[in-house]
């Protein structure tokens, strides 16, 4: 919203995972292949190129969560976090209050990280 301002990351990357073959079909995979992949991963497929990350905007004086998709080293897509993605991530990430826009001071964001989050990594 303010392209003249840099945004600062104020959270770890919380990588997304898929739990339904239909989510792979939406990403362009055939239904048969998607079923095989989900079975191979015991129905929980971690994604290495999609995550949720919270960024601080100095102009807005607020932090906002975004859904990041990495296509290669230089190219990313930044999307608003959809309801489906929040529900998908809810077993991993707990966000207190309104998950789409959480506001807190930059100082506290830096001091404590993002309130209500716990770290999670796929092994
Ligand atoms: Zn802004």
XYZ file of C-alpha atoms and ligand atoms in Angstrom:
124
model
C 0.000 0.000 0.000
C 3.000 2.278 0.513
C 5.530 1.219 -2.133
C 7.810 4.118 -1.212
C 8.340 2.565 2.232
C 10.269 -0.583 2.938
C 8.400 -3.185 4.960
C 10.243 -5.070 7.681
C 9.756 -8.706 8.560
C 8.670 -9.055 12.202
C 7.963 -12.791 12.337
C 9.573 -16.077 11.402
C 8.456 -17.673 8.158
C 5.634 -20.064 8.997
C 5.670 -22.587 6.190
C 2.326 -23.875 5.036
C 1.285 -27.452 4.630
C -1.468 -29.160 2.706
C -3.849 -31.755 4.107
C -6.137 -32.391 1.138
C -5.407 -33.603 -2.378
C -7.780 -30.945 -3.701
C -5.317 -28.263 -2.606
C -2.714 -29.785 -4.944
C -5.245 -30.002 -7.749
C -5.827 -26.256 -7.305
C -2.062 -25.804 -7.763
C -2.162 -27.617 -11.107
C -1.595 -31.293 -10.226
C -3.788 -34.098 -11.605
C -6.223 -35.662 -9.148
C -4.582 -39.109 -9.417
C -1.089 -37.737 -8.819
C -2.343 -35.534 -5.964
C -3.925 -38.558 -4.235
C -0.648 -40.475 -4.564
C 1.408 -37.595 -3.174
C -0.903 -37.063 -0.195
C -0.839 -40.789 0.580
C 2.965 -40.777 0.394
C 3.109 -37.890 2.875
C 0.453 -39.443 5.144
C -1.958 -36.614 4.283
C 0.285 -33.788 5.570
C 2.452 -32.305 2.849
C 4.840 -29.527 3.912
C 5.442 -26.789 1.349
C 8.934 -25.378 0.940
C 7.948 -22.398 -1.186
C 4.871 -20.975 0.572
C 4.650 -19.425 3.985
C 2.952 -16.836 6.180
C 5.048 -13.913 7.332
C 4.219 -10.743 9.231
C 5.572 -7.411 7.967
C 5.751 -4.063 9.662
C 4.877 -0.947 7.630
C 6.245 2.281 8.992
C 3.755 4.433 7.105
C 0.757 2.521 8.461
C 2.413 1.978 11.833
C 1.042 -1.551 11.827
C 1.927 -5.132 11.092
C 0.080 -7.317 8.620
C 0.271 -11.008 7.785
C 0.869 -12.008 4.167
C 0.852 -15.256 2.235
C 4.176 -15.450 0.379
C 4.781 -17.725 -2.607
C 8.364 -18.056 -3.811
C 8.701 -18.898 -7.501
C 12.491 -18.677 -7.737
C 15.308 -16.787 -6.040
C 14.123 -13.380 -7.162
C 10.433 -13.737 -7.845
C 7.769 -13.804 -5.157
C 4.034 -13.364 -5.051
C 2.584 -11.638 -1.985
C -1.079 -12.357 -1.346
C -3.554 -11.418 1.342
C -4.052 -14.403 3.660
C -7.249 -16.172 2.601
C -9.695 -17.734 5.032
C -8.740 -21.170 3.695
C -5.068 -20.529 4.414
C -5.810 -19.349 7.963
C -7.845 -22.457 8.624
C -5.141 -24.582 7.045
C -2.498 -22.990 9.260
C -4.541 -22.848 12.438
C -3.155 -26.109 13.811
C 0.317 -24.648 13.532
C -0.114 -20.962 14.193
C -2.151 -19.305 16.895
C -2.791 -15.644 16.382
C -4.591 -13.722 19.068
C -7.237 -11.225 18.080
C -7.903 -10.297 14.492
C -5.580 -12.449 12.414
C -5.609 -10.247 9.328
C -4.357 -7.029 10.907
C -2.668 -7.124 14.281
C -1.372 -3.823 15.532
C 1.351 -3.334 18.070
C 4.264 -1.001 18.540
C 7.367 -1.547 16.513
C 9.397 -1.664 19.692
C 7.288 -4.442 21.213
C 7.221 -6.267 17.906
C 10.992 -6.317 17.889
C 11.298 -7.106 21.576
C 8.863 -9.988 21.789
C 8.162 -11.072 18.239
C 4.584 -11.632 17.297
C 2.235 -12.096 20.212
C 0.558 -15.448 20.468
C 2.694 -17.229 17.931
C 4.665 -20.314 18.608
C 7.466 -21.474 16.432
C 6.921 -24.481 14.248
C 9.142 -26.177 11.750
C 8.781 -29.220 9.582
C 11.584 -31.686 10.132
Zn 1.591 0.904 4.860
